Coordinates of C-alpha atoms and ligand atoms in Angstrom, one line a residue:
M1 CA -9.4 -20.0 19.6
I2 CA -12.3 -17.8 18.8
I3 CA -10.9 -14.6 17.3
K4 CA -12.5 -11.3 17.9
P5 CA -11.3 -7.8 16.7
K6 CA -9.4 -5.8 19.4
S7 CA -8.8 -2.4 18.2
R8 CA -7.4 0.8 19.6
G9 CA -7.7 3.8 17.4
F10 CA -6.4 3.0 14.0
I11 CA -4.6 -0.4 15.1
C12 CA -6.3 -3.7 15.3
T13 CA -4.2 -6.2 17.3
T14 CA -5.9 -9.3 16.1
A15 CA -6.4 -10.8 12.8
H16 CA -8.6 -13.6 11.4
P17 CA -6.8 -16.1 9.3
V18 CA -9.8 -17.4 7.6
G19 CA -11.2 -13.8 6.8
C20 CA -7.7 -12.8 5.5
A21 CA -7.7 -15.9 3.5
K22 CA -11.0 -14.9 2.1
Q23 CA -10.0 -11.3 1.3
V24 CA -7.0 -12.7 -0.7
E25 CA -9.2 -15.1 -2.6
R26 CA -11.5 -12.3 -3.5
Q27 CA -8.7 -10.3 -4.9
I28 CA -7.3 -13.5 -6.9
N29 CA -11.0 -14.1 -8.4
Y30 CA -11.2 -10.4 -9.4
V31 CA -7.8 -10.7 -11.4
K32 CA -8.8 -14.1 -12.9
A33 CA -11.9 -12.7 -14.1
Q34 CA -10.1 -9.8 -16.0
P35 CA -8.1 -10.3 -19.5
A36 CA -4.8 -11.6 -18.9
I37 CA -1.9 -9.2 -19.0
S38 CA 1.0 -9.6 -21.1
G39 CA 3.2 -8.3 -18.3
P40 CA 6.2 -9.3 -16.1
K41 CA 7.4 -12.8 -15.5
N42 CA 9.6 -12.7 -12.4
V43 CA 8.7 -10.1 -9.9
L44 CA 10.0 -8.6 -6.5
V45 CA 7.4 -6.9 -4.4
I46 CA 8.9 -5.1 -1.3
G47 CA 6.1 -4.4 1.0
A48 CA 4.0 -7.4 -0.2
S49 CA 1.7 -8.4 2.5
T50 CA -1.0 -5.8 2.7
G51 CA -2.5 -2.8 0.8
Y52 CA -1.1 -1.8 -2.6
G53 CA 1.8 -4.3 -2.3
L54 CA -0.3 -7.4 -1.9
A55 CA -2.6 -6.3 -4.7
S56 CA 0.5 -5.7 -7.0
R57 CA 1.6 -9.2 -6.1
I58 CA -1.7 -10.9 -7.1
V59 CA -2.1 -9.0 -10.2
A60 CA 1.6 -10.2 -11.3
A61 CA 1.1 -13.6 -10.3
F62 CA -2.8 -14.2 -11.3
G63 CA -3.0 -11.7 -14.2
S64 CA 0.5 -12.1 -15.7
N65 CA 1.4 -15.6 -14.5
A66 CA 4.5 -14.3 -12.7
N67 CA 6.8 -15.8 -10.2
T68 CA 7.0 -13.6 -7.2
I69 CA 9.0 -13.0 -4.2
G70 CA 7.5 -11.0 -1.5
V71 CA 9.4 -9.2 1.3
Y72 CA 7.4 -7.9 4.3
F73 CA 7.5 -7.3 7.8
D74 CA 4.9 -9.4 9.7
K75 CA 4.7 -11.6 12.7
A76 CA 3.6 -15.2 13.2
A77 CA 1.1 -16.1 16.0
E78 CA 2.7 -16.6 19.3
G79 CA 1.1 -17.8 22.5
T80 CA -2.1 -16.2 22.8
R81 CA -1.4 -13.6 20.1
T82 CA -2.7 -14.1 16.5
A83 CA -0.4 -13.4 13.6
S84 CA -0.6 -10.1 11.8
A85 CA -2.9 -9.7 9.0
G86 CA -0.1 -9.5 6.3
W87 CA 1.1 -12.8 7.7
Y88 CA -2.3 -14.5 7.1
N89 CA -2.7 -12.8 3.7
S90 CA 0.7 -13.9 2.6
A91 CA 0.0 -17.5 3.8
A92 CA -3.0 -17.5 1.6
F93 CA -1.3 -16.0 -1.3
E94 CA 1.6 -18.6 -1.2
Q95 CA -1.0 -21.3 -1.1
A96 CA -3.0 -20.1 -4.0
A97 CA 0.3 -19.4 -6.0
S98 CA 1.6 -22.8 -5.4
E99 CA -1.7 -24.6 -6.4
A100 CA -1.5 -22.4 -9.6
G101 CA 1.9 -23.7 -10.5
L102 CA 3.6 -20.5 -9.8
K103 CA 7.0 -20.2 -8.2
S104 CA 6.5 -18.0 -5.1
Y105 CA 8.6 -17.2 -2.1
S106 CA 8.4 -15.0 1.1
I107 CA 11.1 -13.1 3.0
V108 CA 9.9 -11.9 6.4
G109 CA 12.1 -9.2 7.8
D110 CA 13.3 -5.5 7.7
A111 CA 13.4 -4.6 4.0
F112 CA 15.6 -1.3 5.1
S113 CA 18.3 -3.7 6.3
D114 CA 21.3 -5.0 4.3
E115 CA 20.7 -8.5 5.5
I116 CA 17.2 -8.8 4.0
K117 CA 18.3 -7.3 0.6
E118 CA 21.3 -9.8 0.6
K119 CA 18.9 -12.7 1.5
T120 CA 16.5 -11.7 -1.5
I121 CA 19.3 -11.4 -4.0
N122 CA 20.6 -14.9 -3.0
L123 CA 17.0 -16.2 -3.4
I124 CA 16.7 -14.5 -6.7
Q125 CA 20.0 -16.2 -7.9
S126 CA 19.1 -19.6 -6.8
Q127 CA 15.4 -19.6 -7.8
L128 CA 14.4 -17.1 -10.5
G129 CA 17.7 -16.1 -12.2
K130 CA 16.6 -12.4 -13.0
I131 CA 13.8 -10.1 -12.1
D132 CA 11.8 -8.0 -14.6
L133 CA 9.7 -6.0 -12.2
V134 CA 10.4 -4.5 -8.6
V135 CA 7.5 -3.0 -7.0
Y136 CA 8.4 -0.8 -4.0
S137 CA 5.4 -0.5 -1.7
V138 CA 6.8 -0.3 1.8
A139 CA 5.0 2.1 4.4
S140 CA 6.5 2.2 7.6
P141 CA 6.6 4.6 10.7
R142 CA 10.4 3.9 11.2
R143 CA 13.5 3.0 9.5
T144 CA 17.1 2.1 10.8
H145 CA 19.6 3.1 8.4
P146 CA 21.8 0.4 7.3
K147 CA 25.0 2.1 7.2
T148 CA 24.8 4.6 9.9
G149 CA 22.5 2.8 12.4
E150 CA 20.3 5.7 13.1
T151 CA 16.8 5.1 13.5
F152 CA 14.4 7.6 12.0
S153 CA 10.7 8.2 12.9
S154 CA 8.2 9.6 10.3
V155 CA 5.5 12.1 11.2
I156 CA 2.4 13.3 9.5
K157 CA 2.6 17.0 10.1
P158 CA 2.0 20.2 8.1
L159 CA 5.2 22.4 7.2
G160 CA 5.5 26.1 8.3
E161 CA 1.9 26.6 9.7
T162 CA -0.3 25.0 12.2
Y163 CA -3.2 23.2 10.3
S164 CA -6.7 22.5 11.3
N165 CA -9.4 20.6 9.6
K166 CA -12.2 18.1 10.1
T167 CA -11.4 14.6 11.1
V168 CA -13.4 11.5 12.3
N169 CA -13.1 8.8 14.9
F170 CA -14.2 6.1 12.6
H171 CA -15.1 3.9 15.3
S172 CA -17.6 6.4 17.1
G173 CA -18.5 8.5 14.2
E174 CA -17.5 11.8 16.0
V175 CA -16.2 14.5 13.6
S176 CA -14.0 17.2 15.4
I177 CA -11.4 19.5 14.4
A178 CA -7.9 18.1 14.2
T179 CA -5.1 20.7 15.0
I180 CA -1.7 19.6 14.0
E181 CA 1.3 21.8 14.7
P182 CA 4.1 22.1 11.9
A183 CA 6.8 19.7 11.9
T184 CA 10.6 20.8 13.0
E185 CA 13.3 20.6 10.5
D186 CA 14.5 17.5 12.2
E187 CA 11.1 15.8 11.9
L188 CA 11.0 16.5 8.2
R189 CA 14.6 15.1 7.6
Q190 CA 13.6 11.9 9.5
T191 CA 10.2 11.5 7.6
I192 CA 12.1 11.6 4.2
A193 CA 14.6 9.3 5.4
V194 CA 11.8 6.9 6.1
M195 CA 9.3 7.5 3.3
G196 CA 11.6 9.0 0.7
G197 CA 13.4 7.2 -2.0
E198 CA 16.7 6.3 -0.4
D199 CA 16.0 2.6 0.5
W200 CA 14.2 2.1 -2.9
Q201 CA 17.4 3.4 -4.7
M202 CA 19.6 1.2 -2.4
W203 CA 17.6 -1.9 -3.4
I204 CA 17.8 -1.1 -7.1
E205 CA 21.5 -0.5 -6.9
Q206 CA 22.1 -3.5 -5.0
L207 CA 20.0 -5.7 -7.4
Q208 CA 21.9 -4.2 -10.3
A209 CA 25.3 -4.7 -8.7
A210 CA 24.4 -8.4 -8.2
N211 CA 23.2 -8.6 -11.9
V212 CA 19.7 -9.9 -11.0
L213 CA 17.8 -7.4 -12.9
T214 CA 17.0 -8.0 -16.7
E215 CA 18.3 -5.5 -19.1
D216 CA 14.7 -4.1 -19.6
A217 CA 13.6 -4.4 -15.9
T218 CA 10.9 -1.9 -14.5
T219 CA 10.4 -0.6 -11.1
V220 CA 7.5 1.3 -9.7
A221 CA 7.0 2.8 -6.2
Y222 CA 3.6 4.5 -4.9
S223 CA 2.5 7.8 -4.2
Y224 CA -0.6 10.1 -3.3
L225 CA -1.3 13.7 -4.4
G226 CA -5.0 14.1 -3.5
P227 CA -7.2 17.2 -3.2
E228 CA -7.0 20.6 -1.7
I229 CA -8.8 19.3 1.5
T230 CA -5.8 17.1 2.4
H231 CA -2.8 19.1 0.9
A232 CA -1.6 20.8 4.1
V233 CA -1.4 17.6 6.0
Y234 CA -0.3 15.3 3.0
L235 CA 1.1 16.8 -0.2
D236 CA 2.4 20.0 1.3
G237 CA 3.5 18.4 4.7
T238 CA 6.2 16.1 5.7
I239 CA 5.0 13.1 4.0
G240 CA 4.6 15.1 0.6
A241 CA 8.2 16.1 1.0
A242 CA 9.1 12.5 1.3
K243 CA 7.0 11.7 -1.7
K244 CA 8.8 14.4 -3.6
D245 CA 12.0 12.6 -2.7
L246 CA 10.6 9.5 -4.0
E247 CA 9.9 11.2 -7.4
E248 CA 13.4 12.5 -7.6
T249 CA 14.5 9.0 -6.9
A250 CA 12.4 7.6 -9.7
N251 CA 14.0 10.1 -12.2
R252 CA 17.4 9.1 -11.1
L253 CA 16.6 5.4 -11.4
H254 CA 14.9 5.9 -14.7
E255 CA 18.2 7.5 -16.1
Q256 CA 20.2 4.7 -14.7
L257 CA 18.1 1.9 -16.0
S258 CA 16.9 3.3 -19.4
S259 CA 20.4 3.2 -20.8
T260 CA 19.7 -0.6 -21.2
G261 CA 15.9 -0.2 -21.8
G262 CA 14.7 -0.4 -18.1
R263 CA 12.4 2.0 -16.6
A264 CA 11.5 3.6 -13.1
Y265 CA 8.2 5.1 -12.3
V266 CA 6.2 6.5 -9.5
S267 CA 2.4 5.6 -9.8
V268 CA 0.0 8.0 -8.0
N269 CA -2.7 5.7 -6.6
K270 CA -6.0 6.5 -5.4
A271 CA -6.7 7.1 -1.6
L272 CA -8.0 3.8 -0.1
V273 CA -8.5 2.3 3.2
T274 CA -5.3 0.7 4.4
Q275 CA -3.3 0.3 7.7
S276 CA -1.2 3.1 6.7
S277 CA -3.8 5.6 5.5
S278 CA -6.1 5.0 8.7
A279 CA -3.1 6.6 10.7
I280 CA -3.4 10.0 8.9
P281 CA -5.6 12.6 10.4
V282 CA -8.4 14.2 8.0
V283 CA -7.8 11.3 5.4
P284 CA -10.3 8.8 6.8
L285 CA -13.1 11.3 6.6
Y286 CA -11.9 12.4 3.2
I287 CA -12.1 8.7 1.9
S288 CA -15.5 8.3 3.5
A289 CA -16.8 11.2 1.5
L290 CA -14.9 10.1 -1.5
Y291 CA -16.3 6.4 -1.4
K292 CA -19.8 7.6 -1.2
V293 CA -19.5 9.7 -4.3
M294 CA -17.5 7.2 -6.3
K295 CA -19.8 4.4 -5.3
E296 CA -22.7 6.4 -6.4
Q297 CA -21.1 7.2 -9.7
Q298 CA -20.1 3.3 -9.9
I299 CA -16.3 4.0 -10.4
H300 CA -15.3 2.9 -7.1
E301 CA -12.1 0.7 -6.8
G302 CA -10.3 -1.0 -4.3
C303 CA -6.4 -1.8 -4.2
I304 CA -6.9 -4.7 -6.4
E305 CA -8.9 -3.0 -9.2
Q306 CA -6.3 0.1 -9.0
M307 CA -3.4 -2.4 -9.3
Y308 CA -5.0 -4.3 -12.2
R309 CA -5.4 -1.0 -14.0
L310 CA -2.0 -0.1 -13.4
F311 CA -0.6 -3.1 -14.8
A312 CA -3.0 -3.6 -17.7
D313 CA -3.6 -0.1 -18.8
R314 CA -0.4 1.8 -17.7
L315 CA 2.7 -0.4 -17.2
Y316 CA 2.2 -3.3 -19.8
N317 CA -0.4 -1.7 -22.2
E318 CA 0.4 -1.7 -25.9
A319 CA 0.1 2.0 -26.3
G320 CA 3.0 2.5 -23.9
T321 CA 3.0 3.8 -20.4
A322 CA 1.1 7.1 -20.1
V323 CA 2.6 9.5 -17.7
D324 CA 1.7 13.3 -16.9
E325 CA 3.8 16.3 -17.2
R326 CA 5.9 15.3 -13.9
R327 CA 6.4 11.8 -15.4
L328 CA 4.1 10.4 -12.9
I329 CA 1.7 7.5 -13.7
R330 CA -1.7 8.5 -12.7
V331 CA -4.4 5.8 -11.4
D332 CA -5.7 8.5 -9.3
D333 CA -7.3 9.9 -12.3
W334 CA -10.9 8.8 -11.4
E335 CA -10.7 10.2 -7.9
M336 CA -9.3 13.6 -9.3
K337 CA -12.0 13.9 -11.9
A338 CA -13.5 17.6 -11.4
N339 CA -17.0 16.4 -10.9
I340 CA -16.0 13.8 -8.3
Q341 CA -13.9 16.6 -6.3
A342 CA -16.7 19.0 -6.5
E343 CA -19.2 16.6 -5.1
V344 CA -16.7 15.8 -2.3
A345 CA -15.9 19.2 -1.4
E346 CA -19.7 20.1 -1.2
I347 CA -20.1 17.2 1.2
W348 CA -17.0 18.2 3.2
E349 CA -18.4 21.7 3.9
Q350 CA -21.5 19.9 5.4
L351 CA -20.1 17.1 7.4
T352 CA -20.7 16.9 11.2
T353 CA -21.1 14.2 13.8
E354 CA -24.9 14.3 13.3
N355 CA -25.0 13.7 9.5
V356 CA -21.7 11.9 8.8
Y357 CA -23.4 8.4 8.3
D358 CA -25.8 9.9 5.8
L359 CA -23.4 12.2 3.9
S360 CA -20.5 9.9 3.7
D361 CA -19.7 6.2 3.5
L362 CA -18.2 6.1 6.9
K363 CA -20.2 2.7 7.3
G364 CA -18.2 1.5 4.4
Y365 CA -14.8 2.7 5.7
H366 CA -15.5 1.1 9.0
R367 CA -16.1 -2.2 7.5
E368 CA -13.2 -2.1 5.1
F369 CA -11.0 -1.1 8.0
F370 CA -12.1 -4.3 10.0
Q371 CA -11.6 -6.4 6.6
L372 CA -8.0 -5.4 6.5
F373 CA -7.6 -7.6 9.5
G374 CA -10.0 -10.3 8.2
F375 CA -13.1 -9.4 10.1
E376 CA -16.5 -8.3 8.5
T377 CA -16.0 -10.7 5.7
D378 CA -19.1 -12.6 4.2
G379 CA -18.8 -16.3 4.5
V380 CA -16.7 -16.6 7.5
D381 CA -18.1 -18.0 10.8
Y382 CA -16.6 -15.8 13.5
E383 CA -18.0 -17.8 16.2
A384 CA -16.2 -20.9 15.1
E385 CA -12.8 -21.9 16.7
V386 CA -9.8 -21.4 14.5
D387 CA -6.3 -22.2 14.6
P388 CA -4.3 -19.0 14.7
F389 CA -1.0 -20.8 13.9
V390 CA -0.8 -20.8 10.1
D391 CA 2.4 -21.7 8.3
I392 CA 3.5 -19.8 5.1
I393 CA 4.6 -22.4 2.7
N394 CA 7.8 -21.2 0.7
L395 CA 9.0 -18.8 3.5
R396 CA 12.7 -18.5 3.3
Ligands
NAD401 P1 0.1 -1.0 4.0 O1 0.4 -0.6 5.2 O2 -1.1 -1.6 3.5 O3 1.6 -2.0 3.4 C1 2.8 -1.6 3.9 C2 3.5 -2.9 3.4 O4 5.0 -2.5 4.0 C3 3.2 -4.2 4.2 O5 3.4 -5.2 3.5 C4 4.4 -4.2 5.5 O6 4.5 -5.5 5.9 C5 5.5 -3.5 4.7 N1 6.4 -3.1 5.5 C6 6.4 -2.1 6.5 N2 7.6 -1.9 7.2 C7 8.4 -2.7 6.4 C8 9.8 -3.0 6.8 N3 10.5 -2.6 7.6 N4 10.3 -4.1 5.9 C9 9.6 -4.8 5.0 N5 8.4 -4.7 4.7 C10 7.9 -3.6 5.5 O7 0.4 0.4 3.0 P2 -0.3 0.9 1.8 O8 -1.3 2.0 1.9 O9 -0.6 -0.2 0.8 O10 1.0 1.8 1.2 C11 1.9 1.3 0.1 C12 2.4 2.5 -0.7 O11 1.3 3.0 -1.2 C13 3.0 3.5 0.1 O12 4.0 4.3 -0.6 C14 1.7 4.7 0.3 O13 2.2 5.9 0.6 C15 1.2 4.2 -1.1 N6 0.0 4.9 -1.2 C16 -1.1 4.6 -0.5 C17 -2.5 5.2 -0.6 C18 -3.6 4.9 0.5 O14 -4.4 5.6 0.4 N7 -3.4 3.8 1.2 C19 -2.6 5.8 -1.7 C20 -1.6 6.2 -2.6 C21 -0.4 5.7 -2.3

């Protein structure tokens, strides 16, 4: 079939296998061109098929020669529907890892369930023995609790007060004011249950109980802080509360793991175009302004550059892992530089529908959004027939 993008809002319901494979290849080539990392050897990535999780897996495999297990929630092609982007990304990753002589396995299913945790543990026991790095990079709108069966939904809302700020429809370029009512207590509770640390903690405890973590195992989960502009809807809102819970979980896990030389961190990453971030009001417009400034200053990074820096300069560098006063790893340091933020704030004040393409990199945002699904990628013939049915080798 000939595959074209079909998007509604921040969702694209089609994905292009050749384009996704090219995007993965580009990330692998970036990592191969960097100095090798003396890092982990057997890595579990939970949420491994897109965004920061995929980039973490690529850095582990191609930067540190690690065997990897990727857990993710993606769909194969069926009937006239293409597979999801994460499916095609993972198919390309598995192929490349196998060609490089690395062990790699995929588990597709709900990471929040006990079933998938058990399946992963069995796979580690039979194929890898022990894991020395666990990356937790799940971003999901929902979670069903494995013990109580309750299904929680997360919301992106402010707390306490109604919040209004500029936002953009990144398809049409229309800049408007988004007004978001504050979350209820129950919405806050549910968002923490989905995006907080409980599932991460369950994973680590179950891996520990099964004795499949090395004594010095590291685990890392990802967070975002961001500038004043986004605080009400992010840091000080429901999602920020969930991230505070994630931070507290990291401190608890660190205490548990450090008695044998292990460690647990939250890494604060840069705002980037991913399927998850495109769903947050205000953020896509902020990212467009940020990209403009960071590209001009030649310090722009994507997921792969961020994750390479996390592994090479933070988690596995000789000087030891640098953290801030809250014990957070900061790879959002370049985004948060005072001069970058000052320029973004100046642009923010002026942004309107009329000038958004001049003052911000909305064009770049739009392109990267479609690249997430394998579209708008150089070297791909989008008029050519392509088989949407792609197998993932090593799928368990
Ligand atoms: P993403 O949407 O690109 O990736 C999410 C991953 O989670 C995918 O692999 C998906 O398959 C997987 N997933 C979702 N539900 C699952 C389930 N039930 N079971 C198994 N896998 C599941 O998201 P992302 O932006 O890379 O976010 C990853 C983490 O990074 C999140 O914690 C996010 O808050 C954080 N982060 C993102 C940004 C950003 O700007 N995108 C910035 C800083 C931190």
